[in-house]
Short mmCIF file of C-alpha atoms in Angstrom, two decimals:
data_model
loop_
_atom_site.label_atom_id
_atom_site.label_comp_id
_atom_site.label_asym_id
_atom_site.label_seq_id
_atom_site.Cartn_x
_atom_site.Cartn_y
_atom_site.Cartn_z
CA MET A 1 112.99 120.02 118.00
CA ASP A 2 115.46 118.33 115.69
CA ARG A 3 115.62 115.36 118.02
CA LEU A 4 111.83 115.08 118.02
CA THR A 5 111.74 115.31 114.23
CA THR A 6 114.38 112.64 113.91
CA LEU A 7 112.53 110.38 116.35
CA LEU A 8 109.25 110.73 114.46
CA GLN A 9 110.97 110.09 111.18
CA GLN A 10 112.58 106.94 112.56
CA ARG A 11 109.24 105.72 113.89
CA MET A 12 107.57 106.21 110.52
CA ASP A 13 110.38 104.44 108.74
CA ALA A 14 110.04 101.56 111.17
CA VAL A 15 106.30 101.26 110.49
CA ASN A 16 106.92 101.43 106.76
CA GLY A 17 109.54 98.76 106.99
CA ARG A 18 107.10 96.34 108.57
CA PHE A 19 104.66 96.67 105.66
CA SER A 20 107.07 97.08 102.76
CA SER A 21 106.16 95.52 99.43
CA ARG A 22 107.83 95.58 96.06
CA LEU A 23 104.38 95.56 94.45
CA ARG A 24 103.69 99.19 95.29
CA SER A 25 104.37 101.76 92.62
CA LYS A 26 102.91 104.97 91.31
CA ARG A 27 101.71 103.10 88.24
CA LEU A 28 99.82 100.56 90.40
CA THR A 29 98.23 103.34 92.43
CA VAL A 30 97.13 105.14 89.24
CA VAL A 31 95.64 101.96 87.74
CA LEU A 32 93.70 101.14 90.93
CA GLY A 33 92.59 104.76 91.22
CA ARG A 34 91.34 104.67 87.64
CA TRP A 35 89.17 101.61 88.31
CA LEU A 36 87.92 102.95 91.63
CA GLY A 37 87.17 106.35 90.09
CA MET A 38 85.10 104.74 87.34
CA ALA A 39 83.18 102.60 89.86
CA PHE A 40 82.39 105.60 92.08
CA THR A 41 81.35 107.70 89.10
CA VAL A 42 78.92 105.02 87.91
CA CYS A 43 77.57 104.67 91.47
CA PHE A 44 77.16 108.41 91.78
CA LEU A 45 75.31 108.86 88.48
CA THR A 46 72.96 105.90 88.96
CA GLY A 47 72.33 106.91 92.58
CA LEU A 48 71.64 110.49 91.52
CA PHE A 49 69.15 109.21 88.93
CA SER A 50 67.28 107.26 91.61
CA HIS A 51 67.31 110.17 94.03
CA LEU A 52 65.96 112.60 91.42
CA LEU A 53 63.16 110.19 90.51
CA GLN A 54 62.10 110.11 94.16
CA ASP A 55 62.49 113.85 94.78
CA PRO A 56 62.10 115.30 91.30
CA PRO A 57 63.09 118.87 90.47
CA GLY A 58 60.95 120.85 88.02
CA TRP A 59 63.08 120.01 84.99
CA MET A 60 63.14 116.25 85.64
CA LEU A 61 62.31 113.89 82.79
CA PHE A 62 60.77 110.53 83.71
CA PRO A 63 61.82 107.82 81.26
CA THR A 64 59.29 104.98 81.08
CA ARG A 65 61.07 103.17 78.22
CA PRO A 66 62.67 100.75 78.20
CA VAL A 67 60.48 99.47 81.01
CA TRP A 68 63.54 97.98 82.73
CA VAL A 69 65.47 101.28 82.82
CA TYR A 70 65.19 101.69 86.59
CA ALA A 71 65.88 98.02 87.33
CA ALA A 72 69.03 98.21 85.20
CA THR A 73 70.35 101.43 86.72
CA GLN A 74 69.81 100.28 90.30
CA GLY A 75 71.28 96.86 89.60
CA ILE A 76 74.34 98.59 88.16
CA HIS A 77 74.42 100.98 91.15
CA VAL A 78 74.52 98.23 93.77
CA THR A 79 76.78 95.94 91.74
CA THR A 80 79.42 98.62 91.16
CA GLY A 81 79.09 99.65 94.80
CA ILE A 82 79.92 96.10 95.88
CA ALA A 83 82.77 95.95 93.35
CA SER A 84 84.21 99.18 94.76
CA ILE A 85 84.80 97.56 98.18
CA PRO A 86 87.81 95.40 97.13
CA LEU A 87 89.00 98.18 94.82
CA LEU A 88 88.92 100.70 97.68
CA ALA A 89 90.80 98.31 99.97
CA ALA A 90 93.49 97.75 97.31
CA LYS A 91 93.80 101.48 96.61
CA LEU A 92 94.25 102.26 100.31
CA TRP A 93 96.85 99.51 100.58
CA SER A 94 98.81 100.85 97.62
CA ALA A 95 98.79 104.47 98.78
CA PHE A 96 99.01 104.33 102.58
CA PRO A 97 102.83 104.77 102.71
CA GLU A 98 102.27 108.28 101.34
CA LEU A 99 100.65 109.12 104.67
CA LEU A 100 103.96 108.36 106.43
CA ARG A 101 106.18 110.70 104.49
CA TRP A 102 108.05 113.34 106.44
CA PRO A 103 107.46 116.22 106.81
CA PRO A 104 103.67 115.64 106.89
CA LEU A 105 102.85 119.02 105.29
CA LYS A 106 105.20 120.70 102.87
CA SER A 107 103.07 123.37 101.21
CA VAL A 108 99.55 124.71 100.81
CA VAL A 109 98.99 122.43 97.80
CA HIS A 110 100.29 119.47 99.78
CA ALA A 111 97.95 120.30 102.67
CA LEU A 112 95.05 120.61 100.22
CA GLU A 113 95.91 117.25 98.72
CA ARG A 114 96.01 115.54 102.10
CA ALA A 115 92.75 117.15 103.18
CA SER A 116 91.03 115.95 100.00
CA ILE A 117 92.36 112.42 100.54
CA ALA A 118 91.23 112.37 104.18
CA LEU A 119 87.76 113.52 103.16
CA PHE A 120 87.56 111.09 100.26
CA VAL A 121 88.71 108.08 102.28
CA SER A 122 86.51 108.71 105.32
CA ALA A 123 83.42 109.47 103.22
CA SER A 124 84.05 106.44 100.99
CA LEU A 125 84.38 104.04 103.92
CA VAL A 126 81.13 105.24 105.46
CA GLU A 127 79.36 105.25 102.09
CA VAL A 128 80.20 101.68 101.06
CA THR A 129 79.54 100.39 104.60
CA ILE A 130 76.05 101.84 104.98
CA GLY A 131 75.28 101.02 101.35
CA LEU A 132 76.16 97.36 101.87
CA LEU A 133 74.18 97.18 105.13
CA ASN A 134 71.21 98.78 103.38
CA THR A 135 71.05 95.90 100.92
CA PHE A 136 70.58 93.65 103.96
CA GLN A 137 67.97 96.06 105.39
CA TRP A 138 69.99 96.51 108.57
CA TYR A 139 69.97 100.07 109.88
CA PRO A 140 71.95 100.29 113.16
CA TRP A 141 72.42 104.05 112.79
CA PRO A 142 70.12 106.86 114.03
CA PHE A 143 70.26 108.98 110.86
CA SER A 144 68.36 108.84 107.58
CA PHE A 145 70.13 106.44 105.22
CA LYS A 146 68.65 108.08 102.15
CA ASP A 147 69.83 111.60 103.00
CA VAL A 148 73.26 110.64 104.32
CA HIS A 149 73.96 108.27 101.41
CA TYR A 150 72.97 110.97 98.93
CA TRP A 151 75.05 113.79 100.39
CA LEU A 152 78.07 111.56 101.01
CA GLY A 153 77.95 110.80 97.29
CA TRP A 154 78.44 114.51 96.57
CA VAL A 155 81.27 114.72 99.13
CA ILE A 156 83.03 111.75 97.49
CA ILE A 157 82.71 113.08 93.97
CA GLY A 158 83.82 116.57 95.03
CA SER A 159 86.86 115.37 96.99
CA LEU A 160 87.72 112.93 94.19
CA ALA A 161 87.66 115.75 91.62
CA LEU A 162 89.90 117.88 93.86
CA HIS A 163 92.30 114.97 94.39
CA ILE A 164 92.50 114.29 90.65
CA ALA A 165 93.16 117.97 89.93
CA VAL A 166 96.02 118.11 92.44
CA LYS A 167 97.50 114.80 91.29
CA LEU A 168 96.90 115.32 87.56
CA PRO A 169 100.61 115.64 86.60
CA LEU A 170 101.44 112.39 88.39
CA ILE A 171 98.37 110.63 86.95
CA ARG A 172 99.28 111.68 83.42
CA ALA A 173 102.88 110.58 83.93
CA HIS A 174 101.87 107.09 85.02
CA TRP A 175 98.60 106.62 83.06
CA SER A 176 100.16 104.13 80.63
CA ARG A 177 103.29 102.00 80.60
CA ARG A 178 104.78 104.24 77.92
CA SER A 179 104.13 107.46 79.84
CA GLU A 180 105.46 105.84 83.00
CA ALA A 181 108.69 104.85 81.26
CA SER A 182 109.19 108.45 80.16
CA ALA A 183 108.45 109.73 83.66
CA ILE A 184 110.93 107.33 85.24
CA ALA A 185 113.60 108.33 82.73
CA GLY A 186 112.95 112.00 83.50
CA GLU A 187 113.17 111.44 87.24
CA ALA A 188 116.45 109.56 86.85
CA ALA A 189 117.92 112.43 84.86
CA GLU A 190 117.19 114.96 87.57
CA ALA A 191 120.18 115.81 89.69
CA ALA A 192 120.23 116.15 93.47
CA PRO A 193 116.59 115.25 94.26
CA GLU A 194 114.87 117.00 97.10
CA ARG A 195 115.77 115.53 100.48
CA GLU A 196 112.81 113.84 102.03
CA THR A 197 111.96 110.61 103.71
CA VAL A 198 111.22 107.84 101.23
CA PRO A 199 108.93 105.33 102.91
CA ALA A 200 110.41 101.90 103.03
CA ALA A 201 107.07 100.53 101.89
CA MET A 202 107.59 102.38 98.57
CA ALA A 203 111.19 101.37 98.19
CA PRO A 204 112.13 98.43 96.00
CA ALA A 205 112.31 95.19 97.93
CA THR A 206 114.37 92.15 97.15
CA ARG A 207 112.03 89.53 98.54
CA PRO A 208 110.48 87.20 95.93
CA GLY A 209 106.73 87.23 95.53
CA TRP A 210 103.94 88.36 93.28
CA SER A 211 104.52 90.62 90.32
CA ARG A 212 102.44 93.77 89.95
CA ARG A 213 100.75 92.24 86.94
CA GLY A 214 99.87 89.20 89.04
CA PHE A 215 98.52 91.43 91.79
CA LEU A 216 96.28 93.31 89.34
CA ALA A 217 95.11 90.03 87.81
CA ALA A 218 94.23 88.67 91.25
CA MET A 219 92.45 91.91 92.13
CA THR A 220 90.46 91.76 88.89
CA ALA A 221 89.56 88.12 89.45
CA GLY A 222 88.52 88.76 93.07
CA THR A 223 86.35 91.70 92.11
CA GLY A 224 84.82 89.66 89.30
CA VAL A 225 83.95 86.84 91.69
CA VAL A 226 82.31 89.29 94.11
CA VAL A 227 80.25 90.75 91.27
CA LEU A 228 79.25 87.41 89.76
CA THR A 229 78.12 85.97 93.10
CA THR A 230 75.97 88.98 94.04
CA ALA A 231 74.68 90.54 90.79
CA GLY A 232 72.17 87.74 90.34
CA GLN A 233 69.70 89.60 92.56
CA SER A 234 69.53 92.28 89.86
CA PHE A 235 70.15 90.50 86.56
CA ALA A 236 68.19 87.36 85.72
CA TRP A 237 70.94 85.90 83.50
CA LEU A 238 73.21 85.78 86.58
CA ALA A 239 70.58 84.48 89.02
CA GLY A 240 72.09 80.98 88.99
CA LEU A 241 75.39 82.34 90.36
CA ASN A 242 73.80 84.39 93.15
CA LEU A 243 75.42 82.99 96.30
CA PHE A 244 75.92 85.97 98.61
CA ALA A 245 73.38 88.69 97.71
CA PRO A 246 70.61 89.08 100.31
CA ARG A 247 67.80 88.59 97.74
CA ARG A 248 66.93 85.73 95.42
CA MET A 249 64.84 85.97 92.28
CA ASP A 250 61.54 84.07 92.24
CA ALA A 251 61.48 84.10 96.06
CA GLY A 252 58.65 85.48 98.17
CA PRO A 253 54.87 85.38 97.81
CA GLN A 254 53.79 84.73 94.19
CA GLY A 255 57.47 84.42 93.20
CA VAL A 256 58.30 88.10 93.84
CA PRO A 257 60.38 89.42 96.78
CA ILE A 258 58.92 91.95 99.19
CA ASN A 259 60.48 94.56 101.45
CA ARG A 260 57.61 95.50 103.72
CA THR A 261 54.84 93.16 104.81
CA ALA A 262 51.26 94.11 105.52
CA ALA A 263 51.87 93.31 109.19
CA GLN A 264 54.88 95.67 109.30
CA ALA A 265 52.82 98.37 107.64
CA GLY A 266 49.90 97.79 110.02
CA VAL A 267 47.31 97.50 107.22
CA GLU A 268 46.08 93.92 107.53
CA GLY A 269 42.67 94.83 108.93
CA ALA A 270 41.98 97.74 106.57
CA ALA A 271 43.21 95.88 103.47
CA LEU A 272 41.05 92.82 104.17
CA ALA A 273 37.97 94.79 105.25
CA PRO A 274 34.90 93.87 103.14
CA ASP A 275 33.92 97.56 102.86
CA TRP A 276 37.21 98.59 101.21
CA VAL A 277 36.68 100.98 98.30
CA LEU A 278 38.96 102.91 96.00
CA THR A 279 38.29 106.64 95.75
CA VAL A 280 39.23 108.45 92.53
CA ALA A 281 39.04 112.24 92.81
CA SER A 282 39.51 115.18 90.47
CA GLY A 283 38.52 118.55 91.90
CA SER A 284 34.95 118.29 93.15
CA VAL A 285 34.34 115.01 91.29
CA HIS A 286 34.70 111.90 93.44
CA LYS A 287 33.99 108.32 92.48
CA THR A 288 34.23 105.27 94.68
CA LEU A 289 34.74 101.77 93.34
CA THR A 290 34.51 98.46 95.14
CA LEU A 291 36.87 95.64 94.27
CA SER A 292 34.11 93.94 92.28
CA GLN A 293 33.48 97.13 90.30
CA LEU A 294 37.21 97.48 89.59
CA THR A 295 37.45 93.91 88.31
CA ALA A 296 34.44 94.60 86.06
CA LEU A 297 36.35 97.41 84.30
CA PRO A 298 38.53 96.58 81.25
CA GLN A 299 41.58 94.69 82.49
CA HIS A 300 45.05 94.87 80.96
CA SER A 301 48.05 92.64 81.50
CA TYR A 302 51.73 93.57 81.13
CA GLY A 303 55.08 92.08 82.00
CA LEU A 304 56.91 94.68 84.07
CA PRO A 305 59.84 94.52 86.49
CA ILE A 306 59.63 95.83 90.00
CA ALA A 307 62.96 97.22 91.18
CA CYS A 308 64.15 98.24 94.61
CA VAL A 309 66.67 100.91 95.55
CA GLU A 310 68.48 98.11 97.39
CA GLY A 311 69.43 96.64 94.03
CA TRP A 312 67.13 93.66 93.61
CA SER A 313 64.61 93.46 90.81
CA GLN A 314 62.10 90.93 89.58
CA GLY A 315 60.11 90.67 86.39
CA ALA A 316 56.44 89.68 86.79
CA GLN A 317 53.10 89.64 85.02
CA TRP A 318 50.71 92.27 86.36
CA ARG A 319 47.01 92.64 85.57
CA GLY A 320 44.62 95.41 86.47
CA VAL A 321 43.01 98.70 85.43
CA ARG A 322 44.91 101.34 83.52
CA ILE A 323 45.47 104.46 85.58
CA ARG A 324 44.52 106.66 82.64
CA ASP A 325 41.17 104.83 82.43
CA LEU A 326 40.52 105.65 86.10
CA MET A 327 41.35 109.30 85.40
CA ALA A 328 38.89 109.31 82.55
CA LEU A 329 36.12 108.16 84.91
CA VAL A 330 36.33 111.49 86.76
CA GLY A 331 37.01 113.62 83.67
CA ALA A 332 40.62 114.39 84.64
CA PRO A 333 42.93 115.87 81.99
CA ALA A 334 45.37 113.34 80.53
CA ASP A 335 48.43 115.42 81.45
CA ALA A 336 47.59 115.69 85.16
CA GLY A 337 49.78 114.44 87.95
CA LEU A 338 48.39 112.21 90.68
CA GLN A 339 48.74 111.68 94.38
CA ILE A 340 48.48 108.03 95.37
CA SER A 341 47.52 107.26 98.97
CA SER A 342 48.06 103.94 100.75
CA LEU A 343 46.17 102.49 103.67
CA GLU A 344 49.50 102.64 105.49
CA GLN A 345 49.56 105.51 107.95
CA GLY A 346 52.73 107.34 108.87
CA GLY A 347 55.07 105.49 106.52
CA VAL A 348 57.59 107.47 104.49
CA TYR A 349 56.05 106.15 101.28
CA GLY A 350 52.43 106.04 102.41
CA ARG A 351 51.78 108.71 99.80
CA SER A 352 53.50 109.16 96.47
CA PHE A 353 53.34 111.67 93.64
CA MET A 354 52.91 110.27 90.15
CA PRO A 355 54.00 112.63 87.35
CA ALA A 356 52.02 112.71 84.10
CA ALA A 357 54.72 110.71 82.26
CA TYR A 358 53.62 107.66 84.29
CA SER A 359 49.88 108.31 84.56
CA GLN A 360 49.63 108.74 80.77
CA ASP A 361 51.57 105.56 80.05
CA GLU A 362 49.33 102.72 78.89
CA LYS A 363 51.31 100.23 81.00
CA THR A 364 50.77 102.03 84.30
CA LEU A 365 48.25 99.97 86.20
CA LEU A 366 46.28 99.85 89.36
CA ALA A 367 47.27 96.21 89.65
CA LEU A 368 44.80 93.71 91.08
CA GLU A 369 46.60 90.51 90.09
CA LEU A 370 50.18 89.27 90.07
CA ASN A 371 51.39 86.28 88.05
CA GLY A 372 47.85 85.09 87.34
CA ALA A 373 46.39 85.34 90.85
CA PRO A 374 44.89 88.08 93.05
CA LEU A 375 47.56 90.13 94.80
CA ASP A 376 48.97 88.58 97.93
CA LEU A 377 48.32 90.74 100.99
CA ASP A 378 52.06 91.46 101.27
CA HIS A 379 52.16 92.56 97.64
CA GLY A 380 49.50 95.20 98.24
CA TYR A 381 46.09 93.49 98.16
CA PRO A 382 43.56 94.64 97.15
CA ALA A 383 45.25 97.12 94.78
CA ARG A 384 48.68 98.57 94.13
CA ILE A 385 50.52 100.70 91.63
CA ILE A 386 52.86 99.26 89.02
CA ALA A 387 54.42 101.58 86.44
CA PRO A 388 57.31 101.14 83.99
CA GLY A 389 60.66 102.64 84.99
CA ARG A 390 59.49 103.75 88.44
CA PRO A 391 61.36 103.16 91.75
CA GLY A 392 59.90 100.30 93.77
CA VAL A 393 59.37 102.50 96.83
CA LEU A 394 56.93 104.56 94.73
CA GLN A 395 54.95 101.54 93.46
CA THR A 396 52.50 102.18 96.26
CA LYS A 397 50.82 99.18 97.89
CA TRP A 398 47.40 98.91 99.58
CA VAL A 399 46.09 101.86 97.53
CA HIS A 400 42.80 103.39 98.66
CA ARG A 401 42.82 106.82 96.99
CA VAL A 402 43.93 108.23 93.62
CA GLU A 403 43.66 111.99 93.44
CA VAL A 404 44.34 114.39 90.57
CA ILE A 405 46.48 117.32 91.72
#
């Protein structure tokens, strides 16, 4: 047994020796962990906000002001998610020698720490991978992206909290340069340290190269470049720098991107049919309106962004009939919620629920025009929903029924 232990220890030391670097330190690992923790926390909170808007619990509040609130939160969500990719890679690089220490498990707390790290790393790798692929609308997996992405977020935050709790003494000791200096002095004063394998990758090296400050500066610059060259799909003031994001502002029919075309939704025939009518219903009261009758109603025009869960957003000028005016036609109470039905059959978002916070808002429209022209078929002709602060997947296109529930 001793011979086997010695052999394994030698093998781990050999692996460590191949990847040794004088840049690694506890301070570096803490700094990278701090940045990565902040990025994941922002991603988690903004993702949770989007998820709750789509599947609202009873206590949910629906902010409609500022009108760009959803566009901003989802832009931040995707941007910080992209920024977390280089940060995660750097954090794994800085900490991987810890996996090669011997013995592999020294106590219950040590086992708990390693389990939390394994869970955090595996969940994080899957999360950022499927999140990035989602922005490109590529879904090579058989599971629901929405559900898996949501629950992995909880797994990451939970395992991160457990990891921080276990490592809190070390994090506090190396949080700042001053605290690190005190910690190093304390460690040096300790006599006869516990015998254990010290990975060569953590040991000081004599080879010349980058300083830790240079490494952090390069990491910051690299992350900044990634952000600046992708965030332009979400923030108009960065649109000119957008080189690598999958979406461009002012692209698509009528200068607004689309996710799902009328052909993909299978609604071309029904949307272009001359006998299309909109049905507005409240209890036993039903009213049908042709497109000509809708255009004869008072029209209102607002500049509102449309924002996608994939991170892109686009401001546009929308014109149409206020939803609250349609509700008034059938005598519906102003504080009623609505069910909006699309001509699309079988789609996940073919029907959507509109809480009263949106239906009461004066800027919530049954839009008939976009940027000064009738809606393009791919933008939801003949009528679609546009509401302030609402997820793009719930801005239902090809509407044919509005029902008070």
